[in-house]
Amino acid sequence: MASVYDMIVIGAGPGGYVAAIRGAQLGLKVAIIEREHMGGICLNWGCIPTKAMLRSSEVFHLMHRASEFGLSAENISYDLQAVVKRSRGIAAQLNAGIGHLLKKNKIDAIMGTATLTSKNKVSVKTEKGTQEMQGKNIILATGARARELPGLEADGDLVWTYKSALTPPRMPKKLLVIGSGAIGIEFASFYNTLGADTTVIEVLDRILPVEDEEISAFAKKSFVKQGMKIIEKAMIKKLDRKKGFVIAHIEKAGKIETQEFDTVISAVGIVGNIERLGLELLKIKEERSHVLTDSYCRTNVDGIFAIGDLAAAPWLAHKASHEGVMVAELIAGNNPHAVKPESIAGCTYCHPQIASVGFTEAIALEKGFDIKVGRFPFVGNGKAIALGEPEGLVKTIFDAKNGELLGAHMVGADVTEMIQGYVVARQLETTEQDLMDTVFPHPTLSEMMHESVLDAYDKAIHI
């Protein structure tokens, strides 16, 4: 006889395991099924291990700047395998932590591959055989994987996806990164800082295309200053794989040129993990490998939900976790607020860091808003100068009619930590006057957030 649950979660990434825990906290009988790693891609092969590696490159960068701080460091070097070992150790530690949390909350955790066999039934293939389960509600949280374009498929040797880039067989000497979204730029920043001759190719007219155009331009200038090569409005037509190197055929403005690289990282987007889930059987709607849902993550089949990277953009771990909590609350009979994609911050942990929330200036104008825009440079902030981080920018966009904070965009040191201030402001529907009346502590980088707001209304003090 099949086990019966109030909620079955398929996938134990940052959306799935959080949904399971919240469901259990609300008194639901919960099971979670994971085919590979507790914690999903984010914890094991994404968010966490990449940040560990980027931290190593950040420290390496600062060591080279020791003399600026009155310090001395000689014969500076790195051990790439030790950097990787630290990163993998952190991922393993957190992976074990997820197992502990599931056990603590009395959630039945099953390692296996799940398939929907009917609206309320799941068949799970495990090492011990096939297990049948029944759930009053089912949450699909199977995440996504790297998109691979024809001819650019990863081989783990010359052409890498994120997994190979996190466990590199060697240090690249001449690196090509295809795609300039968060994943591509983070790996480009890491390897460039460690000394790789790095080139980034972007098919659109600017790198970091989802960011505000002014922030993208600032970041590009900084990357180029660090020695990175940026080629925009270009695409890779073909990769000729040779022994120890590839020849990349790069098309730009109708012309094709070739360059040799010893390593290629492909970061051209993601594909939802919809295969073998049983979507076709139940006629669950999907589009371009992502399951279609409403604002509460409900699919077109009653009692079946889809969250995280499997569903709609933005494809971010914190969005997945919040959706998981929202769906668990909904299943438990509560009335949660729907997730608002435009109020979810995006963070890129390159050097310099990039963070944003809400509308870009271009989108705000496109939507018909009459706007006021404020800016404040890092060079005008005492803490930034004391830290030796004077390069950066904070930009805020307001509705000129009612003072609503429409968007905030930052580039510079520690902006991924600062952005949450503006996220809270948007969530609380704060106006420009509320932000102006807020007392920001001194000396902190956060004072730039205040000054940017003041600048939008011609009241800035320090510029």
Coordinates of C-alpha atoms in Angstrom, one line a residue:
M1 CA 0.0 0.0 0.0
A2 CA 1.3 3.4 -1.0
S3 CA 2.4 5.8 1.8
V4 CA 0.0 8.8 2.1
Y5 CA 1.3 12.4 2.7
D6 CA -0.2 15.8 2.9
M7 CA 2.6 17.1 0.8
I8 CA 5.2 15.4 -1.4
V9 CA 8.1 17.5 -2.6
I10 CA 10.1 16.4 -5.6
G11 CA 13.6 17.9 -5.5
A12 CA 15.6 19.0 -2.4
G13 CA 17.2 22.2 -3.6
P14 CA 16.7 25.6 -1.9
G15 CA 13.1 25.6 -2.9
G16 CA 12.2 22.0 -2.2
Y17 CA 13.9 21.4 1.2
V18 CA 12.6 24.8 2.5
A19 CA 9.1 24.0 1.4
A20 CA 9.3 20.6 3.2
I21 CA 10.6 22.1 6.4
R22 CA 7.9 24.8 6.5
G23 CA 5.2 22.3 5.7
A24 CA 6.3 20.1 8.6
Q25 CA 6.4 23.1 10.9
L26 CA 2.8 23.8 9.9
G27 CA 1.8 20.3 11.0
L28 CA 1.7 18.6 7.6
K29 CA 2.9 15.1 6.9
V30 CA 5.7 15.6 4.4
A31 CA 8.0 13.6 2.2
I32 CA 10.8 14.8 0.0
I33 CA 12.5 13.0 -2.9
E34 CA 15.9 13.9 -4.2
R35 CA 17.8 12.0 -6.9
E36 CA 21.3 13.3 -6.4
H37 CA 22.2 15.9 -3.7
M38 CA 20.4 17.2 -0.7
G39 CA 20.5 21.0 -1.1
G40 CA 20.4 20.8 -4.9
I41 CA 22.6 22.5 -7.4
C42 CA 22.7 25.8 -5.4
L43 CA 24.3 24.3 -2.3
N44 CA 26.4 21.6 -4.0
W45 CA 27.4 23.1 -7.4
G46 CA 26.2 26.7 -7.5
C47 CA 25.6 29.5 -5.0
I48 CA 27.7 28.3 -2.1
P49 CA 30.8 26.7 -3.6
T50 CA 31.2 29.5 -6.2
K51 CA 31.1 32.1 -3.4
A52 CA 33.8 30.1 -1.5
M53 CA 36.0 30.1 -4.5
L54 CA 35.3 33.8 -5.2
R55 CA 36.3 34.6 -1.6
S56 CA 39.6 32.9 -2.2
S57 CA 40.2 35.0 -5.3
E58 CA 39.2 38.1 -3.4
V59 CA 41.7 37.4 -0.7
F60 CA 44.4 36.7 -3.3
H61 CA 43.5 40.1 -4.9
L62 CA 43.8 41.9 -1.6
M63 CA 47.2 40.2 -0.9
H64 CA 48.6 41.8 -4.0
R65 CA 47.4 45.2 -2.7
A66 CA 49.0 44.7 0.8
S67 CA 51.4 47.7 0.4
E68 CA 48.4 50.0 0.0
F69 CA 47.4 49.2 3.6
G70 CA 50.9 49.5 5.0
L71 CA 51.4 45.7 5.0
S72 CA 53.9 43.4 3.4
A73 CA 53.3 40.2 1.5
E74 CA 55.9 38.4 -0.5
N75 CA 56.0 35.5 -2.9
I76 CA 52.2 35.5 -3.2
S77 CA 50.8 32.4 -4.8
Y78 CA 47.9 30.0 -4.7
D79 CA 47.1 26.3 -4.8
L80 CA 44.1 25.8 -7.0
Q81 CA 43.4 22.4 -5.7
A82 CA 43.4 23.6 -2.2
V83 CA 41.0 26.4 -3.2
V84 CA 38.7 23.8 -4.7
K85 CA 39.1 21.5 -1.7
R86 CA 37.9 24.3 0.6
S87 CA 35.0 25.0 -1.6
R88 CA 33.9 21.4 -1.8
G89 CA 34.3 21.0 1.9
I90 CA 31.9 23.8 2.6
A91 CA 29.4 22.3 0.2
A92 CA 29.7 18.9 1.9
Q93 CA 29.2 20.5 5.4
L94 CA 26.0 22.3 4.3
N95 CA 24.8 19.2 2.5
A96 CA 25.0 17.3 5.8
G97 CA 23.2 20.1 7.5
I98 CA 20.2 19.8 5.2
G99 CA 19.9 16.1 6.1
H100 CA 20.0 17.0 9.8
L101 CA 17.2 19.7 9.3
L102 CA 15.0 17.2 7.5
K103 CA 15.4 14.6 10.2
K104 CA 14.8 17.2 12.9
N105 CA 11.5 18.1 11.3
K106 CA 10.5 14.5 10.9
I107 CA 10.3 14.7 7.2
D108 CA 10.6 11.4 5.2
A109 CA 13.6 11.9 2.9
I110 CA 14.0 9.5 0.1
M111 CA 16.9 9.3 -2.4
G112 CA 15.5 8.3 -5.8
T113 CA 14.0 9.4 -9.1
A114 CA 10.3 10.5 -8.9
T115 CA 7.7 10.3 -11.6
L116 CA 4.1 11.4 -11.4
T117 CA 1.8 8.5 -12.2
S118 CA -1.5 10.3 -11.5
K119 CA -2.7 13.6 -10.0
N120 CA -1.9 12.4 -6.4
K121 CA 0.5 9.6 -6.9
V122 CA 4.3 9.4 -7.3
S123 CA 6.5 6.4 -8.2
V124 CA 10.0 6.6 -6.9
K125 CA 12.9 4.5 -8.2
T126 CA 15.4 3.9 -5.5
E127 CA 18.4 1.6 -5.1
K128 CA 16.1 -0.9 -3.3
G129 CA 13.5 -0.9 -6.0
T130 CA 10.3 1.1 -6.8
Q131 CA 8.3 2.8 -4.1
E132 CA 4.8 4.1 -4.5
M133 CA 3.7 7.2 -2.7
Q134 CA 0.4 9.2 -2.5
G135 CA 0.2 12.9 -1.8
K136 CA -2.8 15.3 -1.4
N137 CA -0.5 18.0 -2.8
I138 CA 2.7 17.7 -4.8
I139 CA 5.4 20.3 -5.2
L140 CA 7.7 20.1 -8.2
A141 CA 11.1 21.5 -7.4
T142 CA 13.5 19.7 -9.7
G143 CA 15.4 22.8 -10.6
A144 CA 17.4 23.3 -13.8
R145 CA 20.7 22.5 -15.5
A146 CA 23.1 24.3 -17.8
R147 CA 21.9 24.9 -21.3
E148 CA 24.2 23.4 -23.9
L149 CA 24.1 24.8 -27.5
P150 CA 24.8 22.6 -30.5
G151 CA 28.6 22.4 -31.1
L152 CA 29.3 24.0 -27.7
E153 CA 28.6 20.9 -25.6
A154 CA 30.8 20.5 -22.6
D155 CA 33.3 17.6 -22.5
G156 CA 34.9 18.3 -19.1
D157 CA 38.3 18.8 -20.7
L158 CA 38.4 21.7 -23.1
V159 CA 34.8 22.9 -22.7
W160 CA 33.3 23.2 -19.2
T161 CA 30.0 23.9 -17.6
Y162 CA 29.8 25.2 -14.0
K163 CA 30.6 21.7 -12.6
S164 CA 33.9 21.4 -14.3
A165 CA 34.6 25.1 -13.5
L166 CA 34.1 24.3 -9.8
T167 CA 36.4 21.2 -9.9
P168 CA 38.9 22.3 -12.6
P169 CA 41.3 19.7 -13.9
R170 CA 43.8 22.5 -14.4
M171 CA 44.2 26.3 -14.2
P172 CA 43.2 27.9 -17.6
K173 CA 45.9 29.9 -19.2
K174 CA 43.7 31.4 -22.0
L175 CA 40.0 31.3 -21.1
L176 CA 36.9 31.9 -23.1
V177 CA 33.6 32.5 -21.2
I178 CA 30.5 32.3 -23.4
G179 CA 27.7 34.3 -21.8
S180 CA 27.9 37.3 -19.5
G181 CA 25.1 36.6 -17.1
A182 CA 25.8 36.1 -13.4
I183 CA 27.3 32.6 -13.8
G184 CA 29.6 33.6 -16.7
I185 CA 30.8 36.8 -15.1
E186 CA 31.5 35.2 -11.7
F187 CA 33.7 32.5 -13.3
A188 CA 35.3 35.0 -15.5
S189 CA 36.1 37.2 -12.5
F190 CA 37.5 34.2 -10.5
Y191 CA 39.8 32.9 -13.1
N192 CA 40.8 36.4 -14.3
T193 CA 41.8 37.3 -10.8
L194 CA 44.0 34.2 -10.5
G195 CA 45.8 35.1 -13.7
A196 CA 44.0 33.5 -16.6
D197 CA 43.9 35.6 -19.9
T198 CA 40.1 35.9 -19.9
T199 CA 37.8 36.8 -22.8
V200 CA 34.0 37.1 -22.4
I201 CA 31.6 36.8 -25.3
E202 CA 28.1 38.2 -25.1
V203 CA 25.5 37.9 -28.0
L204 CA 23.6 41.0 -26.8
D205 CA 24.8 44.6 -27.0
R206 CA 26.2 44.7 -23.5
I207 CA 27.3 42.4 -20.7
L208 CA 25.1 41.7 -17.7
P209 CA 22.1 42.5 -19.9
V210 CA 19.5 42.2 -17.1
E211 CA 21.2 44.9 -15.1
D212 CA 20.7 48.7 -15.5
E213 CA 22.6 49.9 -18.5
E214 CA 24.6 52.4 -16.4
I215 CA 25.7 49.6 -14.0
S216 CA 26.6 47.3 -16.8
A217 CA 28.8 50.0 -18.4
F218 CA 30.5 50.7 -15.0
A219 CA 31.2 47.0 -14.5
K220 CA 32.6 46.6 -18.0
K221 CA 35.0 49.4 -17.5
S222 CA 36.2 47.8 -14.2
F223 CA 36.6 44.4 -15.8
V224 CA 38.6 45.8 -18.7
K225 CA 40.8 47.7 -16.3
Q226 CA 41.5 44.3 -14.6
G227 CA 42.7 42.9 -17.9
M228 CA 39.5 41.1 -19.0
K229 CA 38.6 41.2 -22.7
I230 CA 34.9 41.9 -23.5
I231 CA 33.4 41.2 -26.9
E232 CA 29.7 42.2 -27.2
K233 CA 27.2 41.7 -30.0
A234 CA 29.1 38.5 -31.0
M235 CA 28.5 34.8 -31.0
I236 CA 30.5 31.6 -31.2
K237 CA 29.7 29.9 -34.5
K238 CA 31.9 26.9 -34.0
L239 CA 34.5 25.3 -31.7
D240 CA 37.3 23.2 -33.4
R241 CA 38.6 20.9 -30.6
K242 CA 42.2 20.1 -30.9
K243 CA 44.6 18.4 -28.6
G244 CA 45.0 20.7 -25.7
F245 CA 43.2 23.7 -27.2
V246 CA 40.2 24.9 -29.1
I247 CA 39.8 27.2 -32.0
A248 CA 36.8 29.5 -31.5
H249 CA 35.1 31.0 -34.6
I250 CA 33.7 34.3 -33.4
E251 CA 31.2 36.2 -35.5
K252 CA 30.8 39.9 -35.0
A253 CA 29.3 42.5 -37.4
G254 CA 29.0 39.8 -40.1
K255 CA 32.7 38.9 -40.0
I256 CA 34.2 35.8 -38.5
E257 CA 37.6 35.7 -36.8
T258 CA 39.3 32.8 -35.0
Q259 CA 41.1 32.7 -31.7
E260 CA 42.7 29.9 -29.7
F261 CA 41.9 29.1 -26.1
D262 CA 42.9 26.2 -23.9
T263 CA 39.6 26.3 -21.9
V264 CA 36.0 27.4 -22.7
I265 CA 33.3 27.9 -20.1
S266 CA 29.8 27.8 -21.5
A267 CA 27.3 29.9 -19.5
V268 CA 24.4 30.4 -21.9
G269 CA 21.5 29.9 -19.6
I270 CA 19.6 27.1 -18.1
V271 CA 17.1 24.3 -19.0
G272 CA 14.4 23.2 -16.6
N273 CA 14.6 19.5 -15.4
I274 CA 11.2 18.4 -16.7
E275 CA 12.2 15.1 -18.2
R276 CA 10.7 11.9 -16.8
L277 CA 8.5 13.8 -14.4
G278 CA 5.3 12.7 -15.9
L279 CA 4.1 16.1 -17.0
E280 CA 2.8 14.8 -20.4
L281 CA 0.7 12.2 -18.6
L282 CA -1.1 14.8 -16.6
K283 CA -1.0 17.4 -19.3
I284 CA 0.8 19.9 -17.0
K285 CA 1.7 22.9 -19.1
E286 CA 5.2 23.9 -19.7
E287 CA 7.0 26.3 -22.1
R288 CA 10.6 26.2 -23.1
S289 CA 11.3 23.6 -20.4
H290 CA 9.8 25.6 -17.6
V291 CA 6.5 24.7 -16.0
L292 CA 3.8 27.4 -16.3
T293 CA 2.2 28.6 -13.0
D294 CA 0.1 31.4 -11.6
S295 CA 1.5 33.9 -9.0
Y296 CA 1.0 31.3 -6.3
C297 CA 3.0 28.6 -8.1
R298 CA -0.1 26.6 -9.0
T299 CA 0.1 24.6 -12.2
N300 CA -3.0 24.0 -14.4
V301 CA -3.5 20.7 -12.5
D302 CA -5.2 21.2 -9.1
G303 CA -3.0 20.2 -6.1
I304 CA 0.3 20.3 -8.1
F305 CA 2.7 23.2 -7.7
A306 CA 6.0 24.1 -9.4
I307 CA 8.6 26.3 -7.7
G308 CA 12.1 27.6 -8.2
D309 CA 14.2 27.2 -11.4
L310 CA 11.6 24.7 -12.8
A311 CA 9.1 27.5 -13.0
A312 CA 9.3 31.2 -14.1
A313 CA 12.2 33.6 -13.8
P314 CA 14.0 35.1 -12.0
W315 CA 15.9 31.9 -11.5
L316 CA 17.4 32.6 -8.1
A317 CA 17.8 30.4 -5.0
H318 CA 16.2 33.0 -2.6
K319 CA 13.1 33.3 -4.9
A320 CA 12.8 29.5 -4.8
S321 CA 13.0 29.3 -1.0
H322 CA 10.4 32.1 -0.7
E323 CA 8.1 30.3 -3.1
G324 CA 8.5 27.1 -1.1
V325 CA 7.4 28.8 2.1
M326 CA 4.5 30.4 0.3
V327 CA 3.2 27.1 -1.2
A328 CA 3.6 25.3 2.1
E329 CA 1.5 28.1 3.8
L330 CA -1.1 27.8 1.0
I331 CA -1.4 24.0 1.4
A332 CA -1.7 24.4 5.1
G333 CA -4.8 26.7 4.6
N334 CA -3.2 30.0 5.3
N335 CA -3.3 33.1 3.1
P336 CA 0.3 34.1 2.1
H337 CA 1.2 36.9 -0.2
A338 CA 2.1 36.1 -3.8
V339 CA 5.7 36.4 -4.7
K340 CA 6.5 39.6 -6.6
P341 CA 9.4 38.9 -9.1
E342 CA 10.1 42.7 -9.4
S343 CA 10.8 42.8 -5.6
I344 CA 13.4 40.1 -5.6
A345 CA 17.0 41.2 -5.6
G346 CA 19.6 39.9 -8.0
C347 CA 23.3 39.6 -6.8
T348 CA 26.4 38.9 -8.8
Y349 CA 29.5 38.1 -6.7
C350 CA 32.2 39.2 -9.2
H351 CA 34.8 42.0 -8.5
P352 CA 33.3 44.5 -8.2
Q353 CA 30.0 43.1 -6.9
I354 CA 26.7 43.9 -8.5
A355 CA 23.3 44.0 -6.9
S356 CA 19.8 45.3 -8.0
V357 CA 16.1 45.2 -7.2
G358 CA 13.1 46.5 -9.1
F359 CA 13.0 48.3 -12.4
T360 CA 16.0 49.5 -14.4
E361 CA 15.8 53.1 -15.6
A362 CA 15.0 51.9 -19.1
I363 CA 12.2 49.6 -18.0
A364 CA 10.7 52.3 -15.7
L365 CA 10.6 54.7 -18.6
E366 CA 9.2 52.0 -20.9
K367 CA 6.4 51.4 -18.4
G368 CA 5.5 55.1 -18.6
F369 CA 6.7 56.3 -15.2
D370 CA 7.8 59.9 -14.7
I371 CA 11.0 59.2 -12.8
K372 CA 13.6 60.8 -10.6
V373 CA 17.0 59.2 -10.6
G374 CA 19.7 59.6 -7.9
R375 CA 23.3 58.5 -8.0
F376 CA 26.1 58.5 -5.5
P377 CA 29.7 57.3 -6.2
F378 CA 31.8 55.2 -3.8
V379 CA 34.6 57.8 -4.0
G380 CA 32.4 60.2 -2.0
N381 CA 32.0 57.8 0.9
G382 CA 34.5 57.8 3.8
K383 CA 34.1 54.1 4.6
A384 CA 34.7 53.1 1.0
I385 CA 37.9 55.2 0.9
A386 CA 39.0 53.7 4.2
L387 CA 38.4 50.2 2.9
G388 CA 40.4 51.0 -0.2
E389 CA 37.3 50.5 -2.4
P390 CA 36.6 53.9 -3.9
E391 CA 35.2 52.5 -7.2
G392 CA 31.5 51.9 -7.3
L393 CA 28.1 53.5 -7.8
V394 CA 24.7 53.4 -6.1
K395 CA 21.7 54.4 -8.3
T396 CA 18.1 54.8 -7.2
I397 CA 15.0 55.4 -9.3
F398 CA 11.7 56.9 -8.0
D399 CA 8.2 57.6 -9.2
A400 CA 8.2 61.4 -9.5
K401 CA 4.5 61.5 -8.7
N402 CA 4.3 59.6 -5.4
G403 CA 7.9 58.9 -4.3
E404 CA 7.7 55.1 -4.8
L405 CA 11.1 53.4 -5.0
L406 CA 10.9 51.8 -8.4
G407 CA 14.4 50.4 -8.5
A408 CA 17.9 50.3 -7.0
H409 CA 21.1 49.3 -8.6
M410 CA 24.6 49.1 -7.2
V411 CA 28.1 48.1 -8.3
G412 CA 31.0 48.1 -5.9
A413 CA 32.3 46.5 -2.7
D414 CA 29.8 44.6 -0.5
V415 CA 26.8 45.8 -2.5
T416 CA 25.3 42.3 -2.3
E417 CA 24.9 42.9 1.4
M418 CA 23.6 46.4 1.1
I419 CA 20.9 45.7 -1.4
Q420 CA 18.6 44.2 1.2
G421 CA 18.0 47.7 2.6
Y422 CA 16.2 48.6 -0.6
V423 CA 14.5 45.3 -0.8
V424 CA 12.9 45.9 2.6
A425 CA 12.0 49.5 1.5
R426 CA 10.2 48.2 -1.5
Q427 CA 8.4 45.5 0.5
L428 CA 7.2 48.1 3.0
E429 CA 6.2 50.5 0.2
T430 CA 8.6 53.1 1.5
T431 CA 8.6 56.5 -0.1
E432 CA 11.5 58.8 -0.8
Q433 CA 10.6 60.8 2.3
D434 CA 10.8 57.8 4.5
L435 CA 14.3 57.0 3.2
M436 CA 15.4 60.6 3.6
D437 CA 14.2 60.7 7.2
T438 CA 16.0 57.4 8.0
V439 CA 19.3 57.9 10.0
F440 CA 22.1 55.8 8.4
P441 CA 25.0 54.9 10.7
H442 CA 28.4 56.5 10.1
P443 CA 30.9 55.5 8.9
T444 CA 29.3 52.8 6.7
L445 CA 28.9 52.0 3.0
S446 CA 25.1 52.2 3.6
E447 CA 25.3 56.0 3.8
M448 CA 25.7 56.0 0.0
M449 CA 22.1 54.5 -0.1
H450 CA 20.9 57.6 1.7
E451 CA 22.9 60.0 -0.4
S452 CA 21.6 58.4 -3.6
V453 CA 18.0 59.0 -2.5
L454 CA 18.8 62.6 -1.6
D455 CA 20.5 63.1 -5.0
A456 CA 17.3 62.0 -6.8
Y457 CA 15.7 65.1 -5.2
D458 CA 18.7 67.4 -5.5
K459 CA 19.4 67.2 -1.7
A460 CA 22.7 65.2 -1.7
I461 CA 25.3 66.5 0.8
H462 CA 28.6 64.9 -0.2
I463 CA 28.6 65.5 -3.9

